Coordinates of C-alpha atoms in Angstrom, one line a residue:
M1 CA 12.3 -12.6 -237.3
K2 CA 14.4 -10.6 -234.3
N3 CA 12.6 -10.8 -231.0
L4 CA 10.6 -7.6 -229.7
I5 CA 9.9 -6.8 -226.2
M6 CA 8.4 -3.7 -224.6
D7 CA 8.0 -4.2 -220.5
S8 CA 6.2 -1.0 -219.0
N9 CA 6.2 -0.4 -215.4
R10 CA 3.7 2.3 -215.4
L11 CA 0.9 0.2 -214.0
S12 CA 0.6 -0.4 -210.2
S13 CA 1.9 -3.9 -209.2
S14 CA -0.3 -4.3 -206.4
T15 CA -3.9 -3.4 -205.3
T16 CA -4.6 -0.1 -203.2
E17 CA -7.0 -0.4 -200.6
S18 CA -8.9 2.0 -202.1
G19 CA -8.9 0.9 -205.8
P20 CA -10.5 -1.9 -207.7
P21 CA -8.6 -5.3 -207.8
K22 CA -5.8 -5.4 -210.8
I23 CA -6.8 -7.7 -213.7
T24 CA -4.3 -8.8 -215.7
I25 CA -5.6 -10.0 -219.5
V26 CA -3.1 -12.2 -221.8
T27 CA -3.9 -12.4 -225.4
P28 CA -1.8 -14.8 -227.2
S29 CA -1.5 -14.0 -230.9
Y30 CA 0.1 -15.5 -234.3
N31 CA -0.8 -13.9 -237.8
Q32 CA -4.1 -13.0 -236.2
G33 CA -3.6 -9.1 -237.7
A34 CA -7.3 -9.3 -239.3
F35 CA -8.6 -9.6 -235.8
L36 CA -6.4 -8.3 -233.2
E37 CA -6.8 -4.8 -233.4
R38 CA -10.6 -5.4 -232.3
T39 CA -9.6 -7.7 -229.1
I40 CA -7.0 -5.0 -228.3
Q41 CA -9.7 -2.4 -228.5
S42 CA -12.3 -4.1 -226.6
V43 CA -9.7 -4.8 -223.7
L44 CA -8.3 -1.2 -223.4
G45 CA -11.9 0.1 -224.2
Q46 CA -12.9 -1.2 -220.7
N47 CA -11.6 1.8 -219.1
Y48 CA -10.8 -0.1 -216.1
L49 CA -8.8 1.7 -213.5
N50 CA -6.5 -1.3 -212.3
L51 CA -5.6 -3.0 -215.6
E52 CA -2.4 -5.3 -216.5
Y53 CA -2.5 -6.1 -220.3
I54 CA -0.2 -8.6 -221.6
I55 CA 0.5 -9.7 -225.5
I56 CA 2.2 -12.3 -226.6
D57 CA 2.8 -12.4 -230.1
G58 CA 4.1 -15.9 -231.9
G59 CA 6.9 -14.0 -234.1
S60 CA 3.9 -13.1 -236.9
A61 CA 4.9 -12.1 -240.2
D62 CA 1.6 -9.9 -240.9
N63 CA 0.8 -6.7 -239.6
S64 CA 0.4 -8.0 -235.8
V65 CA 3.3 -6.1 -234.8
D66 CA 2.5 -2.8 -236.2
I67 CA -0.7 -3.2 -234.4
I68 CA 0.7 -3.8 -231.2
R69 CA 3.1 -1.0 -231.5
K70 CA -0.1 1.5 -232.0
Y71 CA -1.0 0.3 -228.5
E72 CA 2.4 -0.4 -226.9
S73 CA 1.9 2.6 -224.6
H74 CA -1.2 1.0 -223.0
L75 CA 0.5 -2.7 -222.3
A76 CA 1.8 -3.6 -219.3
Y77 CA 4.2 -6.0 -221.3
W78 CA 4.3 -7.8 -224.9
V79 CA 7.0 -9.6 -227.1
S80 CA 6.9 -10.8 -230.7
E81 CA 9.2 -14.3 -230.8
S82 CA 8.8 -17.9 -231.8
D83 CA 7.1 -20.4 -229.5
N84 CA 5.9 -23.7 -229.5
G85 CA 1.9 -22.8 -230.0
Q86 CA -0.7 -21.2 -228.0
S87 CA -0.5 -23.0 -224.7
E88 CA 3.1 -21.8 -224.2
A89 CA 2.5 -18.2 -225.4
I90 CA -0.3 -18.3 -222.7
N91 CA 1.7 -19.4 -220.2
K92 CA 4.5 -16.9 -220.9
G93 CA 1.9 -14.2 -220.1
L94 CA 0.8 -15.9 -217.2
K95 CA 4.0 -16.1 -215.6
R96 CA 4.4 -12.7 -215.8
A97 CA 1.0 -11.7 -214.5
T98 CA 0.7 -9.5 -211.2
G99 CA -2.8 -8.8 -211.2
D100 CA -5.6 -10.2 -208.5
I101 CA -7.9 -11.6 -211.0
I102 CA -6.8 -13.4 -214.3
A103 CA -7.8 -14.3 -217.8
W104 CA -6.8 -14.7 -221.5
L105 CA -8.4 -13.4 -224.3
N106 CA -7.6 -15.0 -227.6
S107 CA -6.8 -12.8 -230.5
D108 CA -10.1 -13.1 -232.5
D109 CA -12.5 -12.7 -229.6
W110 CA -13.7 -9.6 -228.0
Y111 CA -15.2 -8.3 -224.8
E112 CA -18.4 -6.8 -224.3
P113 CA -18.4 -3.3 -222.7
G114 CA -17.8 -3.1 -218.7
V115 CA -16.9 -6.4 -218.4
L116 CA -13.8 -6.3 -216.2
K117 CA -15.5 -3.8 -214.1
R118 CA -18.5 -6.5 -213.6
V119 CA -15.6 -9.6 -213.0
S120 CA -14.2 -7.3 -210.3
E121 CA -17.8 -6.9 -208.8
E122 CA -18.4 -11.2 -209.0
I123 CA -15.3 -12.5 -207.8
D124 CA -15.9 -12.6 -204.0
L125 CA -13.3 -14.8 -201.9
G126 CA -15.9 -14.6 -198.5
Q127 CA -18.4 -16.0 -201.0
D128 CA -16.3 -18.7 -202.4
R129 CA -16.7 -17.2 -205.6
Y130 CA -12.8 -17.8 -207.2
V131 CA -14.3 -18.4 -210.8
V132 CA -16.8 -16.5 -212.5
M133 CA -18.3 -16.8 -215.9
G134 CA -20.6 -14.8 -218.1
D135 CA -22.4 -16.2 -221.8
V136 CA -20.8 -16.2 -225.2
R137 CA -22.1 -14.5 -228.2
M138 CA -21.1 -17.1 -231.0
L139 CA -20.7 -15.5 -234.5
Y140 CA -20.7 -17.9 -237.8
P141 CA -19.0 -16.9 -241.1
D142 CA -22.6 -16.6 -242.7
G143 CA -23.4 -13.9 -240.4
S144 CA -25.8 -15.7 -237.7
E145 CA -25.3 -15.5 -234.0
R146 CA -25.8 -17.8 -231.4
L147 CA -26.2 -17.4 -227.4
F148 CA -23.9 -19.7 -225.5
I149 CA -25.3 -19.9 -222.1
Q150 CA -22.6 -21.4 -219.9
P151 CA -23.6 -24.5 -218.4
D152 CA -23.5 -26.0 -214.9
I153 CA -19.9 -27.0 -214.6
K154 CA -19.3 -30.6 -213.0
F155 CA -16.1 -32.5 -212.6
N156 CA -17.7 -35.7 -214.0
R157 CA -19.8 -34.5 -216.7
L158 CA -16.8 -32.3 -217.9
L159 CA -14.4 -35.3 -217.6
H160 CA -16.6 -37.4 -219.8
H161 CA -17.0 -34.4 -222.3
N162 CA -15.4 -36.1 -225.1
K163 CA -17.5 -39.5 -225.1
L164 CA -20.5 -37.2 -224.6
Y165 CA -20.3 -35.1 -227.4
Q166 CA -19.6 -38.3 -229.8
L167 CA -22.6 -40.2 -228.2
G168 CA -24.9 -37.1 -228.3
G169 CA -25.1 -36.8 -224.8
K170 CA -25.4 -33.9 -222.8
T171 CA -22.2 -32.2 -222.3
G172 CA -21.0 -29.9 -219.6
H173 CA -18.0 -27.5 -221.2
P174 CA -17.6 -24.0 -221.0
S175 CA -16.6 -21.4 -223.2
Q176 CA -13.0 -20.1 -222.6
P177 CA -13.5 -16.2 -223.5
S178 CA -16.3 -15.5 -220.7
I179 CA -14.2 -17.0 -217.7
F180 CA -11.9 -15.1 -215.4
W181 CA -10.3 -16.6 -212.0
H182 CA -8.6 -15.2 -208.8
R183 CA -4.7 -15.5 -208.7
S184 CA -4.9 -17.8 -205.9
V185 CA -6.5 -20.5 -208.5
M186 CA -3.6 -20.1 -210.7
E187 CA -1.5 -20.8 -207.5
A188 CA -3.3 -23.7 -206.8
V189 CA -3.4 -25.3 -210.1
G190 CA -0.5 -23.9 -212.1
F191 CA -0.2 -23.4 -215.7
L192 CA -1.5 -24.6 -219.2
D193 CA -0.4 -28.2 -220.3
E194 CA 2.0 -27.1 -223.0
D195 CA 1.6 -30.5 -224.6
L196 CA -1.9 -29.5 -225.3
H197 CA -2.8 -27.2 -228.2
K198 CA -6.6 -27.7 -228.5
A199 CA -7.9 -29.1 -225.1
M200 CA -5.7 -27.2 -223.0
D201 CA -8.6 -25.1 -221.5
T202 CA -10.6 -28.3 -220.8
D203 CA -7.6 -29.7 -218.8
Y204 CA -7.2 -26.2 -216.7
W205 CA -10.6 -26.3 -216.0
L206 CA -10.8 -29.9 -215.0
R207 CA -7.7 -29.0 -212.5
M208 CA -9.7 -26.1 -211.0
L209 CA -12.4 -28.5 -210.2
Q210 CA -10.0 -31.0 -208.8
A211 CA -8.3 -28.6 -206.9
G212 CA -12.2 -27.7 -205.3
F213 CA -12.8 -24.6 -207.3
S214 CA -16.5 -23.8 -208.4
F215 CA -17.4 -22.3 -211.6
N216 CA -20.2 -19.4 -210.9
R217 CA -22.3 -18.1 -213.9
I218 CA -23.5 -14.5 -214.3
P219 CA -26.5 -14.5 -216.8
E220 CA -24.9 -11.6 -218.9
V221 CA -23.3 -11.8 -222.3
W222 CA -19.6 -11.1 -221.7
S223 CA -17.7 -12.1 -224.8
N224 CA -17.8 -12.4 -228.6
Y225 CA -16.5 -16.0 -230.3
P226 CA -16.3 -16.0 -233.8
I227 CA -15.9 -18.9 -235.9
H228 CA -13.9 -18.9 -238.9
E229 CA -11.7 -21.2 -241.0
A230 CA -8.6 -19.9 -239.4
S231 CA -9.7 -20.4 -235.8
K232 CA -9.2 -24.0 -234.3
S233 CA -13.3 -24.3 -233.8
G234 CA -13.6 -23.1 -237.3
Q235 CA -11.7 -26.8 -238.1
G236 CA -14.4 -28.9 -236.4
W237 CA -14.7 -30.2 -232.9
E238 CA -13.5 -33.9 -234.5
A239 CA -10.1 -32.1 -234.3
F240 CA -10.4 -31.6 -230.5
F241 CA -11.4 -35.5 -230.1
D242 CA -7.5 -37.0 -229.7
E243 CA -6.7 -34.3 -227.0
W244 CA -9.9 -34.5 -225.1
S245 CA -9.3 -38.2 -224.7
R246 CA -5.8 -37.6 -223.6
V247 CA -7.1 -35.0 -221.1
E248 CA -9.5 -37.3 -219.8
Q249 CA -6.9 -39.8 -219.1
K250 CA -4.8 -37.7 -217.2
A251 CA -7.1 -36.4 -214.9
K252 CA -8.2 -40.3 -213.8
A253 CA -4.6 -40.7 -213.5
A254 CA -4.6 -38.1 -211.1
L255 CA -7.7 -39.2 -209.1
C256 CA -7.3 -41.6 -206.1
P257 CA -8.6 -45.5 -206.7
K258 CA -12.1 -44.7 -205.1
R259 CA -12.3 -41.4 -207.2
R260 CA -11.6 -43.1 -210.3
F261 CA -14.1 -46.0 -209.4
E262 CA -16.6 -43.5 -208.7
T263 CA -16.4 -41.5 -212.3
Q264 CA -16.2 -44.7 -214.0
L265 CA -19.8 -45.8 -212.5
W266 CA -20.9 -42.3 -213.1
W267 CA -20.0 -42.5 -216.6
R268 CA -21.7 -46.1 -217.2
R269 CA -25.1 -44.7 -215.7
E270 CA -25.0 -41.6 -218.3
K271 CA -23.9 -43.8 -221.1
T272 CA -27.1 -46.3 -220.6
S273 CA -29.4 -42.9 -220.1
V274 CA -28.1 -41.4 -223.3
L275 CA -28.7 -44.6 -225.0
L276 CA -32.0 -45.3 -223.4
A277 CA -33.0 -41.8 -224.5
R278 CA -31.6 -42.2 -227.8
R279 CA -34.2 -45.5 -228.4
H280 CA -36.7 -43.5 -226.9
R281 CA -36.7 -40.9 -229.5
D282 CA -36.1 -43.4 -232.3
A283 CA -39.3 -45.2 -231.1
Q284 CA -41.2 -42.0 -231.1
R285 CA -40.3 -41.2 -234.4
V286 CA -41.1 -44.3 -235.8
C287 CA -44.8 -44.1 -233.9
R288 CA -45.2 -40.7 -235.5
Q289 CA -44.4 -42.1 -239.0
A290 CA -47.1 -44.9 -238.8
H291 CA -49.9 -42.5 -238.6
S292 CA -50.2 -41.7 -242.3
L293 CA -49.7 -45.4 -243.1
P294 CA -52.4 -48.4 -244.1
P295 CA -53.6 -50.6 -241.1
L296 CA -51.1 -53.4 -242.0
Q297 CA -47.9 -51.2 -242.5
R298 CA -49.3 -49.2 -239.4
F299 CA -48.7 -52.3 -237.4
K300 CA -45.7 -53.6 -238.4
R301 CA -44.2 -50.1 -237.9
M302 CA -45.5 -49.9 -234.2
M303 CA -44.0 -53.5 -233.5
R304 CA -40.7 -51.9 -235.0
A305 CA -41.0 -49.3 -232.3
F306 CA -42.0 -51.5 -229.7
S307 CA -38.7 -53.9 -230.2
I308 CA -36.5 -50.3 -230.4
A309 CA -37.9 -49.3 -227.0
P310 CA -40.7 -51.6 -225.8
W311 CA -40.7 -49.8 -222.2
R312 CA -41.2 -46.2 -223.6
I313 CA -43.8 -46.5 -226.4
N314 CA -46.6 -43.8 -225.2
N315 CA -48.4 -43.6 -228.6
L316 CA -50.2 -46.7 -229.0
S317 CA -52.7 -44.6 -230.5
A318 CA -50.8 -45.1 -233.7
L319 CA -52.6 -48.3 -233.8
K320 CA -55.9 -46.8 -234.0
P321 CA -57.5 -46.4 -237.8
G322 CA -56.4 -43.4 -239.4
P323 CA -57.8 -41.7 -242.4
P324 CA -57.8 -43.7 -245.3
S325 CA -54.9 -43.8 -247.9
V326 CA -55.5 -42.6 -250.9

């Protein structure tokens, strides 16, 4: 497909002293015509006075380009050309970004009204608030919804996210569509790793944390994140395991020996805690099941629970005679 490019200089390249900070939003897209217009409308519908909106299309063969052309007078830049995936597409936009505040919004997600104004109010360098994030509304194919409350983002928990997820422990991974950062953050950590195609955001957040930036949660819903067959998350999180593991190893390699030892020690303690909690739950389940059994079977079931977690059994009442079995 012939490359299509549109660049507009109609937007101010710097923030005026009296105006709001400039916000740059980058939307990568590839054959997402079924969702793209809603995404674009959610950005332009913010009616934010100092917006720089960039769309990077990967050479779509559907109606995406027609949709983009419909709004091109409101865009700072757009292009439709082949690329090496989502990470490269986002980087193309980030490298053109001139905003004071930056974020990317995928072509099937959309913002809630008034979000950009709230972001401009919440990012405060004087209060060390370089990165802010709102909560996310998750939407599922069956029509159900779930509010994703952004967790408290800490380096060790995010570093070991892959192992914690598979172990059933408490994870601490934020949801990307509602995260915004000051451009000084990007200047400090650079751009996305283009060798990553699923866990590039995990890698980016870890690099922000390693550079000393904290994530500040605002208890408001800022974006909507639909899960569908065409989305990466719709393929199941198992598809992310390999890249999450690579990101963990990459982040550890960047640590000094002392810090690397501390993260490994943290993981050993957390793993032990998760496993003990699992054994506790298993033992309690066995205890609950024992209530309805005849005395001898109840005793055997309790002994089984005791063998699972002897230091956690607090339901010995199950050994007392229960109602006669029928």
